[in-house]
mmCIF file of C-alpha atoms in Angstrom:
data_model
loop_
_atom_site.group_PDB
_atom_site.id
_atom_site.type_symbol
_atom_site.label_atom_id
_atom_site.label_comp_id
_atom_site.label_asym_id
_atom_site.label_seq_id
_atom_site.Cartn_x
_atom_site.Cartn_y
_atom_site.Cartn_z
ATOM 1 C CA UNK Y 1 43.670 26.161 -8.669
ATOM 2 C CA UNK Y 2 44.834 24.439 -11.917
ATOM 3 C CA UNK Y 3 41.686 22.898 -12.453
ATOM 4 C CA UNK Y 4 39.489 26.259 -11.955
ATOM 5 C CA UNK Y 5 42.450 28.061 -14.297
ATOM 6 C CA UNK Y 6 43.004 25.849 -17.074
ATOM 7 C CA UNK Y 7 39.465 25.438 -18.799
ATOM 8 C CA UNK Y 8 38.527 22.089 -16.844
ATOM 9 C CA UNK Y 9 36.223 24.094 -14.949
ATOM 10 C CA UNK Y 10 32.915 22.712 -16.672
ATOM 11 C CA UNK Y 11 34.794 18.965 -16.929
ATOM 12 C CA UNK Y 12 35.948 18.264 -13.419
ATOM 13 C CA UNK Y 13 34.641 21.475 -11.130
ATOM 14 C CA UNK Y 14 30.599 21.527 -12.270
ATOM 15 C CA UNK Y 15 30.263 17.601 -12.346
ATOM 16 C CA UNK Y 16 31.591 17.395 -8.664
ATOM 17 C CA UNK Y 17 29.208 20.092 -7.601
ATOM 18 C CA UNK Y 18 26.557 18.245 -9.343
ATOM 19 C CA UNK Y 19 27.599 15.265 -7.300
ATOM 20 C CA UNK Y 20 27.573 16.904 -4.383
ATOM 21 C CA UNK Y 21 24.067 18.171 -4.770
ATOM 22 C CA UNK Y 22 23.100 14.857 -5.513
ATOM 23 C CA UNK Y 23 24.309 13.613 -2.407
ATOM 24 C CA UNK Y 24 22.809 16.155 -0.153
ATOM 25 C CA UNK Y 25 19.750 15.679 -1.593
ATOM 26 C CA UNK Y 26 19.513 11.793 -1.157
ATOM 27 C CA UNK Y 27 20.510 12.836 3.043
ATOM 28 C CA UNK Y 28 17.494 15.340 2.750
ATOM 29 C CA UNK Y 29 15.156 12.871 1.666
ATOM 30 C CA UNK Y 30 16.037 10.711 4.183
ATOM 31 C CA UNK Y 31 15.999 13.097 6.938
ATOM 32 C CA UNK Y 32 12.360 13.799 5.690
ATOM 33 C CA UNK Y 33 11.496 10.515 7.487
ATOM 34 C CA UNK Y 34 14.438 9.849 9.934
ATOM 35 C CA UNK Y 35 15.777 12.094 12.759
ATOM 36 C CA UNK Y 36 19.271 10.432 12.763
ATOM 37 C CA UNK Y 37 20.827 7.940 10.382
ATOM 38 C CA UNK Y 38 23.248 5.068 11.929
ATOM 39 C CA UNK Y 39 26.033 3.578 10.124
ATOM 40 C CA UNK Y 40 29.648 1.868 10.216
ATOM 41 C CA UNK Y 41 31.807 3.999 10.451
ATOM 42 C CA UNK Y 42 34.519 1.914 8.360
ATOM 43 C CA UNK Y 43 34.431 -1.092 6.637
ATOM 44 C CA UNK Y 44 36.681 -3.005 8.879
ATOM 45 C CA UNK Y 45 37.708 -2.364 12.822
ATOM 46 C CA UNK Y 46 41.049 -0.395 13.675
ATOM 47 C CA UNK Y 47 43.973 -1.564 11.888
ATOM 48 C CA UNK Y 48 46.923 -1.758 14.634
ATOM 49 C CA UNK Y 49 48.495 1.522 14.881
ATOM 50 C CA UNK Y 50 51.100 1.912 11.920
ATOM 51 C CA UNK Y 51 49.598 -0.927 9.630
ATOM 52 C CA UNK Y 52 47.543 0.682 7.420
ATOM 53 C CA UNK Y 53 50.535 3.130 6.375
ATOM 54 C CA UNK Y 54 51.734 0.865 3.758
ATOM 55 C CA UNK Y 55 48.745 0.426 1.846
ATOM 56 C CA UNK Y 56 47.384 3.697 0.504
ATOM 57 C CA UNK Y 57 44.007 2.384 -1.005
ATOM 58 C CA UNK Y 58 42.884 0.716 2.412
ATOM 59 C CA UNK Y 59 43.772 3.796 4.125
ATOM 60 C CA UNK Y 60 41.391 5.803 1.739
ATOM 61 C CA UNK Y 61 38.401 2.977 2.128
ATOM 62 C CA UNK Y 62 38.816 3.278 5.546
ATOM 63 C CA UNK Y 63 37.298 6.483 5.507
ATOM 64 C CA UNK Y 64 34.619 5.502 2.495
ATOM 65 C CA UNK Y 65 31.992 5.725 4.990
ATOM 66 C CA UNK Y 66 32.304 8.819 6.206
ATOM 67 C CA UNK Y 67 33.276 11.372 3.069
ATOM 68 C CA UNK Y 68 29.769 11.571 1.515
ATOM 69 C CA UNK Y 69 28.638 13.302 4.890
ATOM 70 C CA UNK Y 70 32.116 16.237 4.567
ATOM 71 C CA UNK Y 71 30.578 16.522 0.968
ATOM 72 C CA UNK Y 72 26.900 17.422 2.270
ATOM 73 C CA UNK Y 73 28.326 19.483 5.296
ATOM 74 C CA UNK Y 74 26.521 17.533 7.694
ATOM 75 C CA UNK Y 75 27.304 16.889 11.341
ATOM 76 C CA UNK Y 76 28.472 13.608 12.834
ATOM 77 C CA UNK Y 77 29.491 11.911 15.431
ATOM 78 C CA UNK Y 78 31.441 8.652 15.891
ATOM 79 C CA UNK Y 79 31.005 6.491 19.129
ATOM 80 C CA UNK Y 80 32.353 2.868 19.992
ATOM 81 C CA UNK Y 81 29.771 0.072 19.779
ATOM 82 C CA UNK Y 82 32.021 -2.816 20.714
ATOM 83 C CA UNK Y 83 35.000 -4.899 19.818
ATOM 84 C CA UNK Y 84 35.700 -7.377 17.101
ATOM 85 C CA UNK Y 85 37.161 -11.201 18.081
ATOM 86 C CA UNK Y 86 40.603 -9.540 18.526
ATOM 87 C CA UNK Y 87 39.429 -7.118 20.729
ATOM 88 C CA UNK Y 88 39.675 -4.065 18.570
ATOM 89 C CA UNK Y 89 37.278 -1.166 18.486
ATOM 90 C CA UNK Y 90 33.915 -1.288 16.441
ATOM 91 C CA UNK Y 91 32.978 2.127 15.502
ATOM 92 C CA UNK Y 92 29.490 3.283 14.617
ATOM 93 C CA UNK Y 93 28.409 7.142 13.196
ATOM 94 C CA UNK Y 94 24.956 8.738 13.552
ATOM 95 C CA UNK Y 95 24.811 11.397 11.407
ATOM 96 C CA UNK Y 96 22.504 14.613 11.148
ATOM 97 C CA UNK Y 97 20.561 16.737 9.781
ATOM 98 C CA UNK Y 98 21.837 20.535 8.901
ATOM 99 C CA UNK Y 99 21.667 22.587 12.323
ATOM 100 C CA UNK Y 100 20.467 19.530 14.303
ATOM 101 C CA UNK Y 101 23.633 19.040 15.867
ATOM 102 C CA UNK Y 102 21.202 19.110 19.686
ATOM 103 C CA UNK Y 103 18.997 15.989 18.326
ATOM 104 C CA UNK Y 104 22.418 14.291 17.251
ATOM 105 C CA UNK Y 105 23.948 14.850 20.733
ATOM 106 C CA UNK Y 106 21.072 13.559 22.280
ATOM 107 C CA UNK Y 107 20.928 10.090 20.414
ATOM 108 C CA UNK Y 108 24.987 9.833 20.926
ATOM 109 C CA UNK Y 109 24.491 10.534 24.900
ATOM 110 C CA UNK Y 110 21.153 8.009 25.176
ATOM 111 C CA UNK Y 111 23.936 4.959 22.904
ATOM 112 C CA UNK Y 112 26.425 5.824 25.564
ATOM 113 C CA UNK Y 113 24.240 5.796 28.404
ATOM 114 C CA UNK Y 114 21.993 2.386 27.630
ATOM 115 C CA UNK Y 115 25.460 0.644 26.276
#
């Protein structure tokens, strides 16, 4: 609200749409070529519960791989792909295409089911 009220509008408002269109454009290209795109879904495994409260940067980069698809609006799903040395969850994302939630579904289910 300040931001939109104050006159920042064209400093901080139109540069982060700008971004954002940049972003869903590089995911369009790619789903030109690519049905689904696999990827980490954070750069290390699960912290153990309660740990990661007293850091407030790793907390944020925990979730580094997975804000650029909230800023296109595009679907996702997160699914275990193993443990690390410690036993701790491995998580992997496929992400979709707008509206192609089904295809997405699909390539979650057929993981799952050949894991």
């Amino acid at each position: 609200s300040f931001v939109l009220s104050s006159g920042y509008y064209d400093a901080y408002y139109l540069k982060a749409l700008r971004v954002k269109a940049l972003i869903k454009k590089a995911f369009d290209e790619a789903f030109a070529k690519y049905d689904v795109i696999l990827g980490p879904v954070a750069p290390t495994t699960a912290p153990k519960l309660g740990s990661s409260l007293a850091d407030p940067i790793k907390m944020y980069l925990g979730d580094i791989y997975t804000i650029s698809i909230n800023l296109a609006g595009l679907p996702g799903i997160s699914v275990p792909c193993g443990t690390d040395s410690k036993g701790l969850p491995i998580g992997m994302q496929l992400i979709g295409d707008c509206f192609k939630e089904k295809t997405l579904i699909r390539a979650a289910y057929t993981y799952e089911q050949r894991r």
